[in-house]
Every structure is written in C-alpha cells, then in structure tokens.
Coordinates of C-alpha atoms in Angstrom, one line a residue:
Chain L
K1 CA -72.7 -30.1 57.9
Q2 CA -73.8 -33.4 56.4
E3 CA -76.8 -33.2 54.1
V4 CA -78.6 -36.3 52.8
T5 CA -80.9 -36.1 49.8
Q6 CA -83.3 -38.9 48.5
I7 CA -84.7 -38.8 45.0
P8 CA -87.5 -39.3 44.1
A9 CA -89.6 -38.2 47.0
A10 CA -92.4 -40.6 45.8
L11 CA -92.5 -43.5 43.4
S12 CA -95.4 -45.6 42.2
V13 CA -94.8 -48.8 40.2
P14 CA -96.7 -51.9 39.1
E15 CA -96.1 -55.1 40.9
G16 CA -93.2 -57.2 39.6
E17 CA -91.1 -54.2 38.5
N18 CA -87.4 -53.9 39.5
L19 CA -86.7 -50.4 40.9
V20 CA -83.9 -48.2 42.3
L21 CA -84.0 -45.7 45.1
N22 CA -81.3 -43.1 45.3
C23 CA -79.5 -41.4 48.2
S24 CA -76.8 -38.8 48.0
F25 CA -74.7 -37.2 50.8
T26 CA -72.5 -34.2 50.8
D27 CA -69.6 -35.3 53.1
S28 CA -68.0 -38.5 52.0
A29 CA -66.1 -39.0 55.3
I30 CA -68.8 -41.4 56.6
Y31 CA -68.5 -44.4 58.9
N32 CA -71.4 -46.4 57.5
L33 CA -74.7 -46.0 55.6
Q34 CA -78.0 -47.6 56.7
W35 CA -81.2 -48.1 54.8
F36 CA -84.5 -48.3 56.7
R37 CA -88.1 -49.0 55.9
Q38 CA -91.0 -47.2 57.7
D39 CA -94.6 -48.3 57.5
P40 CA -97.3 -45.7 58.2
G41 CA -97.6 -45.0 61.9
K42 CA -94.7 -47.4 62.7
G43 CA -91.1 -47.2 63.7
L44 CA -88.1 -47.7 61.5
T45 CA -86.9 -51.2 60.5
S46 CA -83.3 -51.6 59.6
L47 CA -82.9 -53.2 56.1
L48 CA -79.2 -53.0 55.3
L49 CA -76.0 -51.6 56.8
I50 CA -73.0 -50.9 54.6
Q51 CA -69.7 -50.1 56.3
S52 CA -67.6 -47.5 54.7
S53 CA -65.1 -50.1 53.5
Q54 CA -67.8 -52.1 51.7
R55 CA -69.3 -51.5 48.3
E56 CA -72.6 -53.4 48.6
Q57 CA -74.8 -55.5 50.8
T58 CA -77.6 -57.9 49.9
S59 CA -80.6 -59.2 51.8
G60 CA -83.1 -61.3 49.8
R61 CA -84.6 -59.1 47.1
L62 CA -82.7 -56.0 48.3
N63 CA -79.3 -54.9 47.3
A64 CA -77.7 -51.7 48.5
S65 CA -74.5 -50.2 47.0
L66 CA -72.2 -47.5 48.3
D67 CA -69.9 -45.2 46.4
K68 CA -68.2 -43.0 49.0
S69 CA -66.1 -41.0 46.5
S70 CA -69.2 -39.7 44.7
G71 CA -71.4 -39.5 47.8
R72 CA -74.0 -41.9 46.5
S73 CA -75.9 -45.0 47.5
T74 CA -78.6 -46.9 45.7
L75 CA -81.2 -49.4 47.0
Y76 CA -82.3 -51.9 44.4
I77 CA -85.5 -53.8 45.0
A78 CA -86.1 -56.8 42.7
A79 CA -89.5 -58.1 41.6
S80 CA -91.4 -55.6 43.7
Q81 CA -94.5 -56.7 45.6
P82 CA -97.4 -54.7 47.2
G83 CA -96.0 -55.5 50.6
D84 CA -92.9 -53.5 49.7
S85 CA -95.1 -50.3 49.8
A86 CA -93.6 -48.1 52.5
T87 CA -91.3 -45.1 53.0
Y88 CA -87.6 -45.9 52.6
L89 CA -85.0 -43.9 54.5
C90 CA -81.3 -43.5 54.0
A91 CA -79.0 -42.4 56.8
V92 CA -75.3 -41.9 57.0
S93 CA -73.2 -41.9 60.1
H94 CA -70.1 -40.2 61.5
G95 CA -69.3 -42.7 64.2
S96 CA -72.4 -43.3 66.4
R97 CA -74.6 -40.5 65.1
L98 CA -76.9 -40.7 62.0
T99 CA -78.0 -38.0 59.6
F100 CA -81.2 -38.9 57.7
G101 CA -82.7 -38.1 54.3
E102 CA -86.4 -37.4 54.1
G103 CA -87.2 -40.6 52.4
T104 CA -88.8 -42.0 49.3
Q105 CA -92.4 -43.1 49.6
L106 CA -92.9 -46.2 47.5
T107 CA -96.2 -47.6 46.3
V108 CA -96.4 -50.9 44.5
N109 CA -99.7 -51.4 42.7
P110 CA -101.2 -54.9 42.3
Chain X
D1 CA -85.3 -56.2 66.8
A2 CA -83.4 -54.8 69.8
G3 CA -86.3 -55.2 72.2
I4 CA -87.1 -51.5 72.5
T5 CA -90.2 -50.3 74.1
Q6 CA -91.4 -46.7 74.5
S7 CA -94.0 -45.4 77.0
P8 CA -96.4 -43.9 76.7
R9 CA -97.3 -44.6 73.1
H10 CA -99.7 -41.6 72.9
K11 CA -100.0 -38.5 75.0
V12 CA -101.9 -35.3 74.9
T13 CA -100.8 -32.6 77.2
E14 CA -101.2 -28.8 77.7
T15 CA -98.7 -26.1 77.0
G16 CA -96.5 -25.4 80.0
T17 CA -96.7 -28.8 81.6
P18 CA -93.7 -31.1 82.1
V19 CA -93.6 -34.4 80.1
T20 CA -91.3 -37.4 80.4
L21 CA -91.0 -40.1 77.8
R22 CA -89.4 -43.4 78.6
C23 CA -87.3 -45.7 76.4
H24 CA -86.4 -49.2 77.7
Q25 CA -84.2 -51.7 75.9
T26 CA -83.3 -55.3 76.6
E27 CA -80.2 -55.8 74.4
N28 CA -77.6 -54.1 76.7
H29 CA -76.7 -51.7 73.8
R30 CA -74.3 -49.0 74.8
Y31 CA -75.8 -46.2 72.7
M32 CA -79.3 -44.8 73.0
Y33 CA -80.9 -41.9 71.0
W34 CA -83.9 -39.7 71.0
Y35 CA -85.2 -38.4 67.6
R36 CA -88.2 -36.4 66.6
Q37 CA -90.0 -36.9 63.2
D38 CA -91.9 -34.1 61.6
P39 CA -93.3 -33.6 58.1
G40 CA -90.8 -31.6 56.0
H41 CA -88.0 -32.1 58.4
G42 CA -87.5 -35.9 58.5
L43 CA -85.8 -37.4 61.6
R44 CA -83.7 -35.2 63.7
L45 CA -81.5 -36.1 66.7
I46 CA -82.5 -34.5 70.0
H47 CA -80.0 -36.1 72.5
Y48 CA -78.0 -39.3 72.7
S49 CA -76.2 -41.3 75.3
Y50 CA -73.0 -43.2 75.0
G51 CA -73.1 -44.8 78.4
V52 CA -74.7 -44.6 81.8
K53 CA -74.7 -40.9 82.9
D54 CA -73.0 -40.0 79.6
T55 CA -75.1 -37.9 77.3
D56 CA -74.7 -35.3 74.6
K57 CA -76.8 -32.9 72.6
G58 CA -78.1 -33.5 69.1
E59 CA -79.2 -30.9 66.5
V60 CA -82.5 -29.9 68.1
S61 CA -81.9 -30.2 71.9
D62 CA -83.3 -26.8 73.0
G63 CA -86.3 -27.4 75.4
Y64 CA -85.3 -31.0 76.1
S65 CA -83.3 -32.8 78.7
V66 CA -82.3 -36.5 79.1
S67 CA -81.1 -38.8 81.8
R68 CA -79.7 -42.3 81.8
S69 CA -79.2 -43.9 85.2
K70 CA -79.3 -47.5 84.0
T71 CA -78.1 -49.1 80.8
E72 CA -81.6 -50.1 79.8
D73 CA -83.5 -46.9 80.3
F74 CA -83.2 -43.5 78.6
L75 CA -85.6 -40.7 79.6
L76 CA -86.5 -37.7 77.6
T77 CA -88.0 -34.7 79.5
L78 CA -89.8 -31.7 78.1
E79 CA -89.5 -29.3 81.0
S80 CA -92.3 -27.0 79.9
A81 CA -94.1 -28.4 76.8
T82 CA -94.8 -26.0 73.8
S83 CA -97.0 -26.6 70.7
S84 CA -93.8 -26.7 68.6
Q85 CA -92.9 -29.9 70.4
T86 CA -95.9 -31.7 69.0
S87 CA -94.3 -34.6 67.1
V88 CA -93.6 -38.3 67.0
Y89 CA -90.7 -39.2 69.2
F90 CA -88.5 -42.2 68.4
C91 CA -86.0 -43.9 70.6
A92 CA -83.1 -45.9 69.1
T93 CA -80.2 -48.0 70.3
A94 CA -76.9 -49.2 68.9
G95 CA -74.3 -51.6 70.0
L96 CA -70.6 -51.7 69.1
D97 CA -71.1 -53.9 66.0
G98 CA -70.7 -51.2 63.4
Y99 CA -73.2 -48.9 65.2
E100 CA -76.3 -50.3 63.4
Q101 CA -79.3 -48.5 64.9
Y102 CA -82.6 -50.1 65.9
F103 CA -85.7 -48.1 66.5
G104 CA -88.6 -48.3 68.9
P105 CA -92.3 -48.0 67.9
G106 CA -92.5 -44.3 68.7
T107 CA -94.5 -42.0 71.0
R108 CA -97.0 -39.6 69.4
L109 CA -97.1 -36.4 71.6
T110 CA -99.6 -33.6 71.1
V111 CA -99.2 -30.4 73.0
T112 CA -102.4 -28.3 73.0

C-alpha cells in the first residue's frame, strides 16, 4: 500500500525567504505526482503536475522536482510572500487514483 | 479550474437519515472522484467513476454509494448517516491529459 509522508507538518518563515517542502512515498511505481495548495475552508488548487518521466516542473516562483528511485519530491518556493500562507499537499498516482500526504502548513510572516 | 460545483455546500442532518451530495462539472472530464477530509487522516478516496455508469470503490467506501448517469454529474449517497461520517467532502475530476485532478469547493456535512 502506497504511503505518502510530508515533512515538516508545519513551517513558519519570514517574508522573502526561499523554502523547500518535502514529500516522500514508499512505492516508486507511480504514474505522476501532483502538488496542491489548500487555503482554510477551501478546496484544493492544483499547483504542479510532474509525470513519472519528468524530473521537474516550474510555474512562476514554484519549482517541483521528482526523484522516483528514491521516492522523493520537493516543492521549492522562491521569495516567499504572506499570500503563500496555506497548506501544501503532495499526492502520487497509480493511473487515475491519488494517494495524499497530510500536508505541510506554511505560514509566511510579514 | 474545471468548473466543478458541489451542492449543498453545508448540511446538518440527523443520524439515520439518508443524504445525497451532488457534484457537477462542465469540462466533460471522464474521471470523477469523491474524497473525505478529516483531521489526522488527510484526504481519503471514497468512490470514483471512470465513465457513465462505471464506478469503483476507494479506500473508505463502507456506508457510501455513488451513481453517475450523466458525464457531468456524480452523486454520493449516505444511505443512513452516522456521526462518523461528519466530514468535509470533496469532489474532483480528471481528464485524460495525464490525469491531473481538479477539485470542487467542498461540502461540510455534520451528522448529529
């Protein structure tokens, strides 16, 4: 059974700092990996999707990497802003089904 | 944004009553999913659909049933609600473009 772990569970940083969120998974036979953002009381917003054949994806200040062989992914956020405060969720897929980690709650302080 | 709406957005019901949650999408995505989100458990898959009238169970399907009679609608039914089904329920959809999933705004269900 696939298990997804996100460390740390919570992170507080000052505005402007570059930061890295970690995601690890136990079964490397994944189809893709997806990073989401969730604001309090809201649904999930897809940030980045990395196919299993890819090593990284970038969108604006976000960069996600994937190392299937070691079962790890990182989400890099450059020049963090208070508006980045949210919970970030990692999910891995086997075909059309996703398995989620429990998320990292990020607070960016002005 | 895959144009996903969920109804109702909030519901309070009593133990033992039937409840149906609706998910509607406008993107003609083939796949639709129902998840529940609970503190300490994260997001867990209840049921999913890979086409009209084609559904399958997820990891926490006991006490839930689903139906999909049209591409755009996916219904989740709690036949007899229990307090353990108090949760936030999310619908999601995915197309065939790498199976990227898109989520609806959620339904907060309280069973008293």
